[in-house]
Amino acid sequence: MLRLFQEHMIRKQQELEGMWEFIKADGGHYTLSVPGCWEQHPLLNDYRGKGTYYRRIFVTEPCNLRLVFKGVSHTADVWLDDTYVMHHYNAYTPFCGVVRSVAPGEHLLKVEVDNSFSEQSTLHRPNDYYSYGGISRPVGLEQIGNVYIENMHMTPIWENDSWSAVIETRVVNMGEETDRFTIRGSLSERLDASQNEDEGCYLIEAQSCVLSAGEEKTLRWEQAFDGVKSWNPDAPVLYFLQLRLEKDGQAFDDLIDRVGFRTVSLMGRRLCVNGEPVFLKGFNRHEDYGEIGCAIPPQLMAQDLDLMQDMGANAVRTCHYPNDERFLDMCDERGILVWEENHSRGFREWLLENPLFEKQCHDCVEEMIEYHFNHPSIVIWGILNEYGSDHPEARELYEKLYSQIKDLDRTRPTTSATCKHFKDLRLELPDMVSFNLYSGWYEDDNVRERHDRVMEWIGQAGGAGKPVIVSEFGGGAVYGFRDRRRSKWSEERQADILLENLEVYMNDPRLTGVFIWQFADCRVTEEEWFAARPRSYNNKGVVDEYRRPKGACDIVRRLYRGQGREQRRN
Ligand code: ADA
């Protein structure tokens, strides 16, 4: 399953899910599942290096093939037969490439994958989560002609008590001739709605365009959608936006995405959806599941959301990278609010000197916004978790990435989680201030006192008047370790820490949200200080890596659901 809905009714699309051949760099042969992480195989469960995946595909008619990779961890080089198609770095963003004039018959798709740590990889490195290996997200195969729709972005606008939207779409002509085309389409709640305006289907105003040979063009127009329903966390109404490309009245290509009509704005210290303040009761969630790794199948993604919602959460932070689109699709459907962030965790001096870091961050932001723009659930773009915000030399990168985001999307607020309390030098740059605070765990201070001191400092350090989020807090517990003395790593100690922290933050009107660190335990690398983590896991999950609940779940459920006290809504 590439998405939770059909992306094309005209363009032929196929998912290449299944068992692929895999040859490890040393020559070992395996059969591995795609999507999947190679660590699932007993002989590869700590393999870091290269390997090549092979899959035979069959083409029935002459065509151009568009290959869509939703995520390969972490570096991919792709060939179709002897034709080199593309290179891509970063496990957590999609990429696509086109092979032209493919003849009918059998072809061999070959993907060389590398998950090594090296100076070439500034984002995937030893860390407090695990960089797995493999084709970890779905692969799609599409048949296209010489002219096709490459993307579309919809920006909803609420003005004079009604909805309109700006629609932008990029159309590509790979052919040798100049030609004239028309874009038409529809917006409807049900995909099978006849294109009839009486049945709740809005017709997209026809756009004509002339494309010369080899030209790519972005068309942009605004149109009214009177009477369309809003997307709200409590009533997350979604619409299918389908664009069709026509020539001489004949539609020959299309693209469907799901969109929602909502605005995101900041009002003083509040984050508002459709003008209504929301208080974010969130979890930080890594894409990691015991033995499965980062290639989490949809039924387990849904279970994660079920568990979080059962505890009363209404928000999730995709720490520390863009997430699988199917997870975002589920958030859209459930009205869960998402803070999505670029791939980056932690600071090392050498990152300041390695020019690849800036490039790899920049590419990640670009791909994240390009592919995830239409998700109504995403309400915050984040960057550079716990990067060197106290280093004067690091400031330029923050500035560049924030301005890159604003160039690509002016509609969502920005933030960055910092742990440099009392030292951070760039709180005035983001729209919202977010800080990670481990009172009761790394810091032995009184929770309320430290929180108050941090809040006071935020006001003096450039964050005055901005919405503030406690983006991480929590403590570690090894699942099943119960202890009357409530000692470190016991479920009791973790529950105490979460209770103490949540009681302070949930009752502080200065805050606009909290994100517990973290939803589930995740595997960490054994290099550097992460090796000291019990079980080589970050054990701060309120559920373990198999989603078995620790005692803290009851505390979170009580506080997030507001049982026994008034439920905090904004
Ligand atoms: C940091 C970091 C997380 C995790 C956490 C912890 O705040 O952002 O990725 O490492 O600390 O568990 O210590």
Tab-separated table of C-alpha atoms and ligand atoms in Angstrom, residues 127-129 286 317 319-320 341 345-346 385-386 417-419 436-438 441-442 472 517-518 529-530 533 538-540, ligand 1:
chain	number	residue	atom	x	y	z
A	127	ASN	CA	22.624	8.275	17.526
A	128	ASP	CA	19.907	7.867	20.116
A	129	TYR	CA	17.826	5.964	17.544
A	286	HIS	CA	10.165	7.266	16.443
A	317	ARG	CA	5.890	14.922	16.793
A	319	CYS	CA	10.990	13.002	15.882
A	320	HIS	CA	13.484	13.425	14.288
A	341	GLU	CA	10.587	17.975	11.364
A	345	ARG	CA	19.268	15.146	15.967
A	346	GLY	CA	22.008	16.488	18.152
A	385	ASN	CA	16.437	19.181	17.116
A	386	GLU	CA	18.990	20.007	19.824
A	417	ALA	CA	13.412	21.926	19.970
A	418	THR	CA	16.269	23.219	22.095
A	419	CYS	CA	17.963	21.872	25.205
A	436	ASN	CA	13.275	19.816	25.899
A	437	LEU	CA	13.424	19.551	29.667
A	438	TYR	CA	14.268	16.412	31.614
A	441	TRP	CA	15.657	12.505	35.038
A	442	TYR	CA	18.847	14.172	33.771
A	472	GLU	CA	10.365	16.616	25.366
A	517	TRP	CA	9.392	11.715	25.382
A	518	GLN	CA	8.490	9.211	24.147
A	529	TRP	CA	27.576	7.235	24.758
A	530	PHE	CA	24.373	5.621	23.529
A	533	ARG	CA	21.599	2.754	27.442
A	538	ASN	CA	16.122	4.427	24.602
A	539	ASN	CA	13.754	3.189	27.324
A	540	LYS	CA	11.718	6.329	27.835
B	1	ADA	C1	17.023	14.544	23.611
B	1	ADA	C2	16.751	14.165	22.173
B	1	ADA	C3	16.039	12.842	22.024
B	1	ADA	C4	16.512	11.836	23.059
B	1	ADA	C5	16.318	12.393	24.443
B	1	ADA	C6	16.799	11.456	25.544
B	1	ADA	O1	16.239	15.490	24.111
B	1	ADA	O2	16.058	15.149	21.472
B	1	ADA	O3	16.277	12.355	20.741
B	1	ADA	O4	17.831	11.548	22.840
B	1	ADA	O5	17.085	13.553	24.571
B	1	ADA	O6	16.219	10.387	25.694
B	1	ADA	O7	17.765	11.784	26.225
